[in-house]
Amino acid sequence: MDFALSEQEQKLWEKAVEFTREHITPRAIELEKRNEFPKEVVQKAYEAGLMNLHIPPEAGGPGMSLLSETLVSEATGYGCAGIATSIMCNNLAFAPLVIGATIEQLKTYVEPLITGKEPKFGAFCLTERKAGSDVAGMATRAVRDGDEYIINGVKCFITNGPQASLFTVFASTQPELKHKGLSCFMVPKSKNVKIGHIENKMGQNNSVQSEVIFEDVRVPKECLVGKEGEGFKIAMMTLDKTRAGIAAIATGVAQRAVDEAAKFANIRHQFGQPIGNFQGIGFMLADMAARASAARLLTRYAAWRADHGMPVSKDSAFAKFFASDAAMQNAVDAVQIMGGYGYLTEYPVEKLMRDAKLTQIYEGTNQIQRLVASKSILRESVNLNTGFHVKYEGRDGPMI
Ligand code: COS
C-alpha cells in the first residue's frame, strides 16, 4: 500500500495550496461580504489550470483523475469553501456529460467552454422546490417534438446558475415511469432559460445559487445525453463521484479549523501559560486533527476507487458524511477554543462554522448519504461469510 501522491498529483496539490495561500485565504472574509460570485479569483483559478480537470483530452480537457480534482477542492476549501464550490462547480455540471455523452457531444457543447480565454460555466440542474432528496419526484418535463425536445420546469439551489452558459438538466420524458422516465439534457443558455430567485444563505456566500426557469425551451434531439430513461442512473453515477469533491472541500475546512485553533492555543496565554498546555484544549485539538486526517483518507480512498473503476457509492457516501460532519464538529470546536474571539467576524473560524454546515446538506444530505451507505452494506451482507455458522433463520426473536 502506497499513500504517496504521484509526481503529477503532488505538483497539482502544491500549486493549489500556493494558489489558495495567495489568492483565496487572504481575501475570503472581505469577498464574502460582497455576497456575489468571486469572478476574479475564479478567472485566476482557470488560468492556473485548476478547473475542468476531468474533461477528456479528446474534448479539450486534461483528462485528469477524480483524485486530482479532490486535491484542488481540499486545498481551495481550506481557504474558503464558497470559493472552492464556485471553482469546482463545473466538475458537477460536466460529470453527467463525461459519463453519458458521446465524444462528439462533448466536443460540440463542452470543449468551447473550457478552452477559451475566459472561464465558462456549466450548472447541474437536478433539484426542484418539491423534489430535493426525492429526485424521482421531479416535475420538470421534456416532450419530444419532431427533431427537438421542449423543456418546461423550475430548478432551484442551482450553483453558478446565473453564470452558466450550459445547463445539465434532468427532466421527465415519461412521468408515469417515475425514476425510469427521467432523462438528461444539455441545454445551452437562451432567452427562454431564465434566472429566478437568487438564494440568500447563512454561509458559503462566495458561491451563488439560484432558481433556473425553463420556459418552452427547445433543444435539438442531439442534446439528449445517453438514452431516454437513463437520467436517474446518470444522476446517481454523477453524485457517486462528485460527493468525493464535497468531502474534499469539507476536509479542507476541517483542517483549517485545526490549524487556526492550534495557532491560537499556542499564543493565547491564560493562567500564566499557553492554553494549548491545558489537557482540556490539547485533547480537543487531538480529536479535531484525527477527524481531519480520517476525512482526508476516506475522501482520497473514494476518489481512488472511482479512478480504478471500482464501485464507489458506499465509499463516496462515507467520505461525504464523515468529512462534512468532521468539518462541522471541528469548526464548532475551533470557535470554542478561541472563545470570544472565535465568535467575532474578523477571525476566520465563525465563517468556517457557517460554511461547514452546507457541506452536510448539499449534494445529498448526510441522512441521504447514510441511506445510500446502509443500502450497500445490507446488499453486501447477503453473501457475507462471517465465519459464524449458526443460522439466523427463525431467530428473529430473542436468541435464548
Ligand atoms: N448508480 C447506478 N444506479 C443506481 C445508483 C447508483 N449509484 N443508485 C441507485 N441506482 C439505481 C438502482 O439500482 C435502481 O435501479 P432499478 O430501478 O433498475 O432497480 C434505481 O436507480 C432506483 O434506486 P433507488 O430505489 O435506490 O432510488 P430511490 O428513489 O430510493 O432514491 C436516493 C435513491 C434517495 C439515494 C436518491 O434519490 C438520491 O441520491 N437523492 C439525493 C439527491 C441529491 O443528492 N440531491 C442533491 C443534488 S446536487 S446539489
Short mmCIF file of C-alpha atoms and ligand atoms in Angstrom, two decimals:
data_model
loop_
_atom_site.label_atom_id
_atom_site.label_comp_id
_atom_site.label_asym_id
_atom_site.label_seq_id
_atom_site.Cartn_x
_atom_site.Cartn_y
_atom_site.Cartn_z
CA MET A 1 0.00 0.00 0.00
CA ASP A 2 1.35 3.39 -1.02
CA PHE A 3 -0.13 6.58 0.43
CA ALA A 4 2.13 8.88 -1.61
CA LEU A 5 0.70 11.04 -4.37
CA SER A 6 2.14 10.60 -7.86
CA GLU A 7 4.57 13.29 -9.06
CA GLN A 8 1.83 14.93 -11.15
CA GLU A 9 -0.64 14.86 -8.25
CA GLN A 10 1.95 16.23 -5.81
CA LYS A 11 2.70 19.14 -8.18
CA LEU A 12 -1.01 19.86 -8.60
CA TRP A 13 -1.52 19.77 -4.82
CA GLU A 14 1.37 22.21 -4.27
CA LYS A 15 0.06 24.52 -6.99
CA ALA A 16 -3.44 24.51 -5.46
CA VAL A 17 -2.07 25.13 -1.94
CA GLU A 18 0.07 28.02 -3.21
CA PHE A 19 -2.87 29.44 -5.19
CA THR A 20 -5.08 29.28 -2.08
CA ARG A 21 -2.46 30.99 0.09
CA GLU A 22 -2.02 33.79 -2.44
CA HIS A 23 -5.49 34.36 -3.86
CA ILE A 24 -8.14 32.82 -1.58
CA THR A 25 -7.30 32.80 2.13
CA PRO A 26 -6.29 36.47 2.46
CA ARG A 27 -9.43 37.70 0.64
CA ALA A 28 -12.11 35.21 1.69
CA ILE A 29 -13.67 37.26 4.51
CA GLU A 30 -13.68 40.52 2.52
CA LEU A 31 -15.11 38.86 -0.60
CA GLU A 32 -17.81 37.07 1.39
CA LYS A 33 -19.26 40.42 2.48
CA ARG A 34 -19.95 41.24 -1.18
CA ASN A 35 -22.20 38.17 -1.36
CA GLU A 36 -21.50 37.61 -5.05
CA PHE A 37 -19.74 35.28 -7.44
CA PRO A 38 -15.95 35.67 -6.93
CA LYS A 39 -15.29 36.22 -10.64
CA GLU A 40 -11.73 37.48 -10.36
CA VAL A 41 -10.48 34.58 -8.22
CA VAL A 42 -12.24 32.01 -10.39
CA GLN A 43 -10.71 33.58 -13.51
CA LYS A 44 -7.27 33.18 -11.89
CA ALA A 45 -8.02 29.57 -10.93
CA TYR A 46 -8.98 28.89 -14.55
CA GLU A 47 -5.75 30.48 -15.82
CA ALA A 48 -3.75 28.45 -13.29
CA GLY A 49 -5.24 25.23 -14.72
CA LEU A 50 -7.23 24.30 -11.61
CA MET A 51 -10.60 23.83 -13.35
CA ASN A 52 -12.26 21.29 -15.63
CA LEU A 53 -9.64 18.67 -14.80
CA HIS A 54 -11.75 15.61 -15.62
CA ILE A 55 -12.70 16.55 -19.18
CA PRO A 56 -11.07 14.01 -21.51
CA PRO A 57 -8.28 15.17 -23.87
CA GLU A 58 -10.46 14.30 -26.91
CA ALA A 59 -12.77 17.14 -25.79
CA GLY A 60 -10.01 19.61 -24.97
CA GLY A 61 -9.52 18.80 -21.27
CA PRO A 62 -6.52 17.49 -19.34
CA GLY A 63 -8.23 14.14 -18.60
CA MET A 64 -7.05 14.03 -15.00
CA SER A 65 -8.30 11.76 -12.23
CA LEU A 66 -11.03 12.32 -9.66
CA LEU A 67 -8.27 12.17 -7.05
CA SER A 68 -6.65 15.20 -8.73
CA GLU A 69 -9.94 17.08 -8.52
CA THR A 70 -10.26 16.30 -4.82
CA LEU A 71 -6.75 17.66 -4.22
CA VAL A 72 -7.74 21.01 -5.73
CA SER A 73 -11.02 21.04 -3.79
CA GLU A 74 -9.34 20.27 -0.48
CA ALA A 75 -6.66 22.93 -0.99
CA THR A 76 -9.12 25.63 -2.10
CA GLY A 77 -11.71 24.55 0.52
CA TYR A 78 -9.05 25.23 3.17
CA GLY A 79 -9.07 28.87 2.06
CA CYS A 80 -12.82 29.27 1.51
CA ALA A 81 -15.49 26.63 0.99
CA GLY A 82 -17.61 29.07 -1.03
CA ILE A 83 -14.83 29.93 -3.48
CA ALA A 84 -13.92 26.23 -3.71
CA THR A 85 -17.56 25.49 -4.62
CA SER A 86 -17.55 28.18 -7.31
CA ILE A 87 -14.33 26.73 -8.75
CA MET A 88 -15.40 23.11 -8.66
CA CYS A 89 -18.98 23.57 -9.85
CA ASN A 90 -18.07 22.66 -13.44
CA ASN A 91 -16.97 19.25 -12.12
CA LEU A 92 -20.56 18.60 -11.07
CA ALA A 93 -22.14 20.18 -14.14
CA PHE A 94 -20.00 18.33 -16.66
CA ALA A 95 -19.68 14.96 -14.87
CA PRO A 96 -23.04 13.66 -16.23
CA LEU A 97 -21.81 14.56 -19.72
CA VAL A 98 -18.47 12.82 -19.26
CA ILE A 99 -20.43 9.79 -18.02
CA GLY A 100 -23.24 9.74 -20.58
CA ALA A 101 -22.44 11.94 -23.59
CA THR A 102 -20.56 10.94 -26.75
CA ILE A 103 -17.19 12.49 -27.57
CA GLU A 104 -18.93 14.39 -30.42
CA GLN A 105 -21.40 15.89 -27.95
CA LEU A 106 -18.58 16.83 -25.57
CA LYS A 107 -16.63 18.43 -28.43
CA THR A 108 -19.65 20.47 -29.55
CA TYR A 109 -21.04 21.57 -26.20
CA VAL A 110 -18.24 21.37 -23.61
CA GLU A 111 -14.95 21.97 -25.44
CA PRO A 112 -15.78 25.61 -26.36
CA LEU A 113 -16.49 26.31 -22.68
CA ILE A 114 -13.19 25.01 -21.35
CA THR A 115 -10.69 26.16 -23.96
CA GLY A 116 -11.32 29.91 -24.29
CA LYS A 117 -9.51 32.80 -22.58
CA GLU A 118 -12.28 33.31 -20.04
CA PRO A 119 -13.76 30.56 -17.89
CA LYS A 120 -17.26 29.50 -18.91
CA PHE A 121 -19.62 27.68 -16.62
CA GLY A 122 -22.00 24.79 -16.52
CA ALA A 123 -24.78 24.27 -13.97
CA PHE A 124 -26.14 20.95 -12.71
CA CYS A 125 -29.94 21.25 -12.67
CA LEU A 126 -31.49 18.42 -10.68
CA THR A 127 -33.16 19.83 -7.57
CA GLU A 128 -36.63 21.37 -7.51
CA ARG A 129 -38.60 23.05 -4.72
CA LYS A 130 -40.70 19.89 -4.23
CA ALA A 131 -38.05 17.36 -5.25
CA GLY A 132 -34.81 17.54 -3.24
CA SER A 133 -33.81 14.18 -1.76
CA ASP A 134 -36.60 12.53 -3.75
CA VAL A 135 -35.09 13.00 -7.20
CA ALA A 136 -37.68 10.81 -8.92
CA GLY A 137 -40.44 13.19 -7.77
CA MET A 138 -39.33 15.99 -10.10
CA ALA A 139 -41.90 17.93 -12.14
CA THR A 140 -39.72 19.26 -14.99
CA ARG A 141 -40.89 17.76 -18.29
CA ALA A 142 -39.22 17.25 -21.65
CA VAL A 143 -41.53 16.45 -24.56
CA ARG A 144 -40.29 15.23 -27.92
CA ASP A 145 -41.50 17.35 -30.86
CA GLY A 146 -40.06 16.14 -34.18
CA ASP A 147 -36.29 16.55 -34.01
CA GLU A 148 -36.46 18.63 -30.84
CA TYR A 149 -37.38 18.40 -27.18
CA ILE A 150 -39.39 21.10 -25.42
CA ILE A 151 -38.39 21.55 -21.77
CA ASN A 152 -40.53 23.17 -19.08
CA GLY A 153 -39.83 23.37 -15.36
CA VAL A 154 -38.20 25.25 -12.50
CA LYS A 155 -35.00 24.11 -10.79
CA CYS A 156 -33.71 25.62 -7.55
CA PHE A 157 -30.49 25.85 -5.45
CA ILE A 158 -28.58 25.76 -8.74
CA THR A 159 -24.92 26.59 -8.15
CA ASN A 160 -23.47 29.01 -10.73
CA GLY A 161 -26.97 29.28 -12.29
CA PRO A 162 -26.58 32.99 -13.17
CA GLN A 163 -23.05 32.38 -14.53
CA ALA A 164 -23.80 29.30 -16.61
CA SER A 165 -23.66 29.02 -20.40
CA LEU A 166 -24.67 25.36 -20.42
CA PHE A 167 -27.23 23.70 -18.16
CA THR A 168 -27.20 19.96 -17.49
CA VAL A 169 -30.91 19.41 -16.97
CA PHE A 170 -32.73 16.37 -15.64
CA ALA A 171 -36.33 16.16 -16.81
CA SER A 172 -39.02 13.55 -17.09
CA THR A 173 -39.74 12.24 -20.58
CA GLN A 174 -42.19 9.62 -19.21
CA PRO A 175 -43.64 10.74 -15.87
CA GLU A 176 -45.63 7.53 -15.33
CA LEU A 177 -42.35 5.57 -15.15
CA LYS A 178 -41.08 7.69 -12.20
CA HIS A 179 -37.26 7.33 -11.94
CA LYS A 180 -37.12 5.16 -15.06
CA GLY A 181 -38.75 8.01 -17.03
CA LEU A 182 -36.06 10.62 -16.27
CA SER A 183 -33.68 11.82 -18.99
CA CYS A 184 -30.65 14.07 -19.07
CA PHE A 185 -30.19 17.04 -21.47
CA MET A 186 -27.56 19.62 -22.30
CA VAL A 187 -29.32 22.96 -22.55
CA PRO A 188 -27.38 25.96 -23.87
CA LYS A 189 -28.33 29.34 -22.41
CA SER A 190 -31.07 31.07 -24.40
CA LYS A 191 -33.76 33.70 -23.86
CA ASN A 192 -36.19 31.02 -22.66
CA VAL A 193 -33.80 29.96 -19.89
CA LYS A 194 -34.39 32.49 -17.13
CA ILE A 195 -32.71 33.08 -13.81
CA GLY A 196 -35.20 33.34 -10.95
CA HIS A 197 -34.71 33.95 -7.25
CA ILE A 198 -31.11 34.17 -6.01
CA GLU A 199 -30.84 32.34 -2.69
CA ASN A 200 -29.63 34.18 0.44
CA LYS A 201 -27.55 31.83 2.55
CA MET A 202 -26.15 31.50 6.07
CA GLY A 203 -22.66 30.77 4.72
CA GLN A 204 -20.69 29.97 1.59
CA ASN A 205 -21.55 33.43 0.32
CA ASN A 206 -18.68 33.26 -2.15
CA SER A 207 -20.79 30.93 -4.24
CA VAL A 208 -24.11 31.71 -5.88
CA GLN A 209 -27.23 29.54 -6.09
CA SER A 210 -30.38 30.48 -7.96
CA GLU A 211 -33.59 29.23 -9.49
CA VAL A 212 -33.33 28.41 -13.18
CA ILE A 213 -36.59 28.56 -15.10
CA PHE A 214 -37.06 26.66 -18.36
CA GLU A 215 -39.97 28.05 -20.37
CA ASP A 216 -40.72 26.18 -23.57
CA VAL A 217 -37.01 25.73 -24.16
CA ARG A 218 -36.40 23.92 -27.45
CA VAL A 219 -33.24 21.88 -27.85
CA PRO A 220 -32.27 19.61 -30.75
CA LYS A 221 -32.61 15.88 -30.07
CA GLU A 222 -28.77 15.75 -30.14
CA CYS A 223 -28.86 17.41 -26.69
CA LEU A 224 -30.20 14.23 -25.09
CA VAL A 225 -27.42 12.62 -23.02
CA GLY A 226 -27.45 8.85 -23.23
CA LYS A 227 -30.88 7.38 -23.94
CA GLU A 228 -34.33 8.46 -22.78
CA GLY A 229 -34.93 6.96 -19.33
CA GLU A 230 -31.24 6.89 -18.34
CA GLY A 231 -31.34 10.21 -16.50
CA PHE A 232 -31.76 8.85 -12.96
CA LYS A 233 -28.88 6.43 -13.37
CA ILE A 234 -26.66 9.16 -14.86
CA ALA A 235 -27.53 11.46 -11.93
CA MET A 236 -26.71 8.77 -9.35
CA MET A 237 -23.45 7.81 -11.08
CA THR A 238 -22.52 11.50 -11.16
CA LEU A 239 -23.20 12.02 -7.46
CA ASP A 240 -21.25 8.87 -6.61
CA LYS A 241 -18.20 10.67 -7.98
CA THR A 242 -18.80 14.29 -7.15
CA ARG A 243 -19.63 13.64 -3.49
CA ALA A 244 -15.93 12.93 -3.04
CA GLY A 245 -15.40 16.54 -4.17
CA ILE A 246 -17.68 17.86 -1.41
CA ALA A 247 -15.87 15.61 1.07
CA ALA A 248 -12.62 17.20 -0.12
CA ILE A 249 -13.89 20.75 0.46
CA ALA A 250 -15.11 19.63 3.91
CA THR A 251 -11.70 18.12 4.65
CA GLY A 252 -10.12 21.47 3.82
CA VAL A 253 -12.50 23.18 6.26
CA ALA A 254 -11.84 20.54 8.95
CA GLN A 255 -8.07 21.00 8.60
CA ARG A 256 -8.29 24.80 8.61
CA ALA A 257 -10.23 24.62 11.90
CA VAL A 258 -7.43 22.52 13.43
CA ASP A 259 -4.72 24.89 12.19
CA GLU A 260 -6.41 28.11 13.31
CA ALA A 261 -7.31 26.64 16.72
CA ALA A 262 -3.78 25.26 17.25
CA LYS A 263 -2.18 28.59 16.28
CA PHE A 264 -4.43 30.38 18.74
CA ALA A 265 -3.83 27.79 21.51
CA ASN A 266 -0.08 28.35 21.19
CA ILE A 267 -0.15 32.12 21.56
CA ARG A 268 -3.14 32.68 23.83
CA HIS A 269 -1.94 32.79 27.45
CA GLN A 270 -4.24 32.27 30.43
CA PHE A 271 -3.22 31.35 33.97
CA GLY A 272 0.42 32.10 33.04
CA GLN A 273 0.75 29.69 30.11
CA PRO A 274 -0.43 28.97 26.57
CA ILE A 275 -3.92 27.47 26.70
CA GLY A 276 -2.69 24.58 24.49
CA ASN A 277 -0.85 23.29 27.59
CA PHE A 278 -4.18 22.51 29.23
CA GLN A 279 -5.34 19.00 28.52
CA GLY A 280 -8.93 20.19 28.01
CA ILE A 281 -7.72 22.10 24.93
CA GLY A 282 -4.98 19.64 23.87
CA PHE A 283 -7.38 16.69 23.79
CA MET A 284 -9.84 18.70 21.69
CA LEU A 285 -7.05 19.51 19.21
CA ALA A 286 -6.04 15.84 19.01
CA ASP A 287 -9.61 14.75 18.25
CA MET A 288 -10.00 17.52 15.68
CA ALA A 289 -6.76 16.63 13.89
CA ALA A 290 -7.66 12.91 13.86
CA ARG A 291 -11.05 13.75 12.33
CA ALA A 292 -9.46 15.87 9.59
CA SER A 293 -6.95 13.14 8.84
CA ALA A 294 -9.59 10.40 8.68
CA ALA A 295 -11.76 12.62 6.45
CA ARG A 296 -8.81 13.04 4.06
CA LEU A 297 -8.14 9.31 3.90
CA LEU A 298 -11.81 8.42 3.27
CA THR A 299 -12.04 11.10 0.59
CA ARG A 300 -8.92 10.08 -1.28
CA TYR A 301 -9.84 6.40 -0.98
CA ALA A 302 -13.27 7.04 -2.53
CA ALA A 303 -11.67 9.02 -5.37
CA TRP A 304 -9.02 6.35 -5.89
CA ARG A 305 -11.71 3.65 -6.11
CA ALA A 306 -13.64 5.67 -8.71
CA ASP A 307 -10.43 6.22 -10.70
CA HIS A 308 -9.87 2.45 -10.69
CA GLY A 309 -13.40 1.71 -11.91
CA MET A 310 -14.47 0.14 -8.60
CA PRO A 311 -17.93 0.53 -7.03
CA VAL A 312 -17.89 3.80 -5.14
CA SER A 313 -21.44 4.63 -3.92
CA LYS A 314 -20.79 3.47 -0.36
CA ASP A 315 -17.30 4.93 -0.12
CA SER A 316 -18.20 8.34 -1.51
CA ALA A 317 -21.18 8.42 0.88
CA PHE A 318 -18.84 7.54 3.80
CA ALA A 319 -16.43 10.26 2.70
CA LYS A 320 -19.17 12.87 2.25
CA PHE A 321 -20.91 12.36 5.58
CA PHE A 322 -17.79 11.75 7.64
CA ALA A 323 -15.80 14.67 6.22
CA SER A 324 -18.68 17.14 6.44
CA ASP A 325 -19.57 16.06 9.99
CA ALA A 326 -15.84 16.42 10.81
CA ALA A 327 -15.81 19.91 9.28
CA MET A 328 -18.84 20.97 11.34
CA GLN A 329 -17.54 19.49 14.61
CA ASN A 330 -14.06 20.92 14.08
CA ALA A 331 -15.40 24.36 13.25
CA VAL A 332 -17.60 24.37 16.37
CA ASP A 333 -14.61 23.23 18.47
CA ALA A 334 -12.33 25.88 16.93
CA VAL A 335 -14.86 28.59 17.84
CA GLN A 336 -14.98 27.17 21.39
CA ILE A 337 -11.19 27.06 21.76
CA MET A 338 -10.92 30.66 20.59
CA GLY A 339 -13.70 31.67 22.97
CA GLY A 340 -14.98 35.24 22.42
CA TYR A 341 -12.51 35.72 19.55
CA GLY A 342 -13.91 32.68 17.81
CA TYR A 343 -17.29 34.37 17.68
CA LEU A 344 -16.00 37.56 16.01
CA THR A 345 -16.42 38.06 12.29
CA GLU A 346 -12.86 39.37 11.79
CA TYR A 347 -11.45 35.94 12.63
CA PRO A 348 -11.94 33.06 10.22
CA VAL A 349 -13.47 30.38 12.42
CA GLU A 350 -17.06 31.69 12.66
CA LYS A 351 -17.09 31.62 8.85
CA LEU A 352 -15.79 28.04 8.92
CA MET A 353 -18.75 27.12 11.13
CA ARG A 354 -21.29 28.71 8.75
CA ASP A 355 -19.58 27.30 5.65
CA ALA A 356 -19.22 23.78 7.10
CA LYS A 357 -22.97 23.49 7.69
CA LEU A 358 -23.71 23.47 3.97
CA THR A 359 -21.31 20.59 3.34
CA GLN A 360 -23.64 18.44 5.49
CA ILE A 361 -26.54 19.39 3.22
CA TYR A 362 -25.63 19.93 -0.44
CA GLU A 363 -25.12 17.13 -2.98
CA GLY A 364 -27.33 14.97 -0.82
CA THR A 365 -27.95 15.49 2.90
CA ASN A 366 -25.91 13.39 5.29
CA GLN A 367 -29.08 11.42 6.05
CA ILE A 368 -29.27 10.50 2.34
CA GLN A 369 -25.58 9.53 2.45
CA ARG A 370 -26.28 7.18 5.36
CA LEU A 371 -29.21 5.75 3.40
CA VAL A 372 -27.02 5.13 0.34
CA ALA A 373 -24.30 3.54 2.51
CA SER A 374 -26.71 1.38 4.52
CA LYS A 375 -28.35 0.05 1.34
CA SER A 376 -24.91 -1.09 0.11
CA ILE A 377 -23.99 -2.60 3.48
CA LEU A 378 -27.22 -4.62 3.62
CA ARG A 379 -26.80 -5.75 0.00
CA GLU A 380 -23.22 -6.86 0.63
CA SER A 381 -24.22 -8.71 3.82
CA VAL A 382 -26.39 -11.17 1.86
CA ASN A 383 -23.31 -13.06 0.67
CA LEU A 384 -21.10 -12.29 3.64
CA ASN A 385 -19.36 -15.15 5.44
CA THR A 386 -18.55 -14.01 8.96
CA GLY A 387 -17.39 -17.49 9.99
CA PHE A 388 -20.29 -17.78 12.44
CA HIS A 389 -22.31 -20.75 11.21
CA VAL A 390 -25.48 -20.82 13.33
CA LYS A 391 -28.28 -19.81 11.02
CA TYR A 392 -30.33 -16.69 11.85
CA GLU A 393 -33.47 -18.07 10.13
CA GLY A 394 -36.34 -18.38 12.59
CA ARG A 395 -34.35 -16.46 15.18
CA ASP A 396 -35.92 -13.06 14.78
CA GLY A 397 -36.97 -13.23 18.45
CA PRO A 398 -34.64 -13.44 21.48
CA MET A 399 -31.66 -15.79 20.93
CA ILE A 400 -32.15 -17.67 24.19
N1 COS B 1 -25.55 4.05 -9.64
C1 COS B 1 -26.30 3.42 -10.59
N2 COS B 1 -27.62 3.13 -10.40
C2 COS B 1 -28.17 3.46 -9.23
C3 COS B 1 -27.44 4.10 -8.20
C4 COS B 1 -26.07 4.38 -8.45
N3 COS B 1 -25.33 4.99 -7.52
N4 COS B 1 -28.24 4.31 -7.14
C5 COS B 1 -29.44 3.81 -7.48
N5 COS B 1 -29.39 3.31 -8.73
C6 COS B 1 -30.48 2.63 -9.45
C7 COS B 1 -30.99 1.45 -8.63
O1 COS B 1 -30.25 0.28 -8.93
C8 COS B 1 -32.42 1.35 -9.10
O2 COS B 1 -32.42 0.72 -10.37
P1 COS B 1 -33.68 -0.17 -10.86
O3 COS B 1 -34.87 0.71 -10.92
O4 COS B 1 -33.24 -0.67 -12.20
O5 COS B 1 -33.85 -1.26 -9.83
C9 COS B 1 -32.82 2.79 -9.31
O6 COS B 1 -31.60 3.51 -9.53
C10 COS B 1 -33.59 3.39 -8.16
O7 COS B 1 -32.79 3.30 -7.00
P2 COS B 1 -33.39 3.54 -5.53
O8 COS B 1 -34.59 2.66 -5.35
O9 COS B 1 -32.29 3.41 -4.57
O10 COS B 1 -33.91 5.05 -5.68
P3 COS B 1 -34.66 5.99 -4.66
O11 COS B 1 -35.74 6.70 -5.39
O12 COS B 1 -34.98 5.27 -3.40
O13 COS B 1 -33.58 7.16 -4.37
C11 COS B 1 -31.69 8.18 -3.38
C12 COS B 1 -32.32 6.94 -4.04
C13 COS B 1 -32.54 8.72 -2.22
C14 COS B 1 -30.36 7.72 -2.87
C15 COS B 1 -31.52 9.27 -4.47
O14 COS B 1 -32.73 9.78 -4.89
C16 COS B 1 -30.60 10.40 -4.02
O15 COS B 1 -29.39 10.31 -4.09
N6 COS B 1 -31.19 11.52 -3.54
C17 COS B 1 -30.39 12.69 -3.17
C18 COS B 1 -30.28 13.61 -4.31
C19 COS B 1 -29.20 14.62 -4.12
O16 COS B 1 -28.08 14.30 -3.77
N7 COS B 1 -29.54 15.87 -4.39
C20 COS B 1 -28.59 16.94 -4.35
C21 COS B 1 -28.48 17.49 -5.72
S1 COS B 1 -26.93 18.07 -6.15
S2 COS B 1 -26.72 19.76 -5.27
#
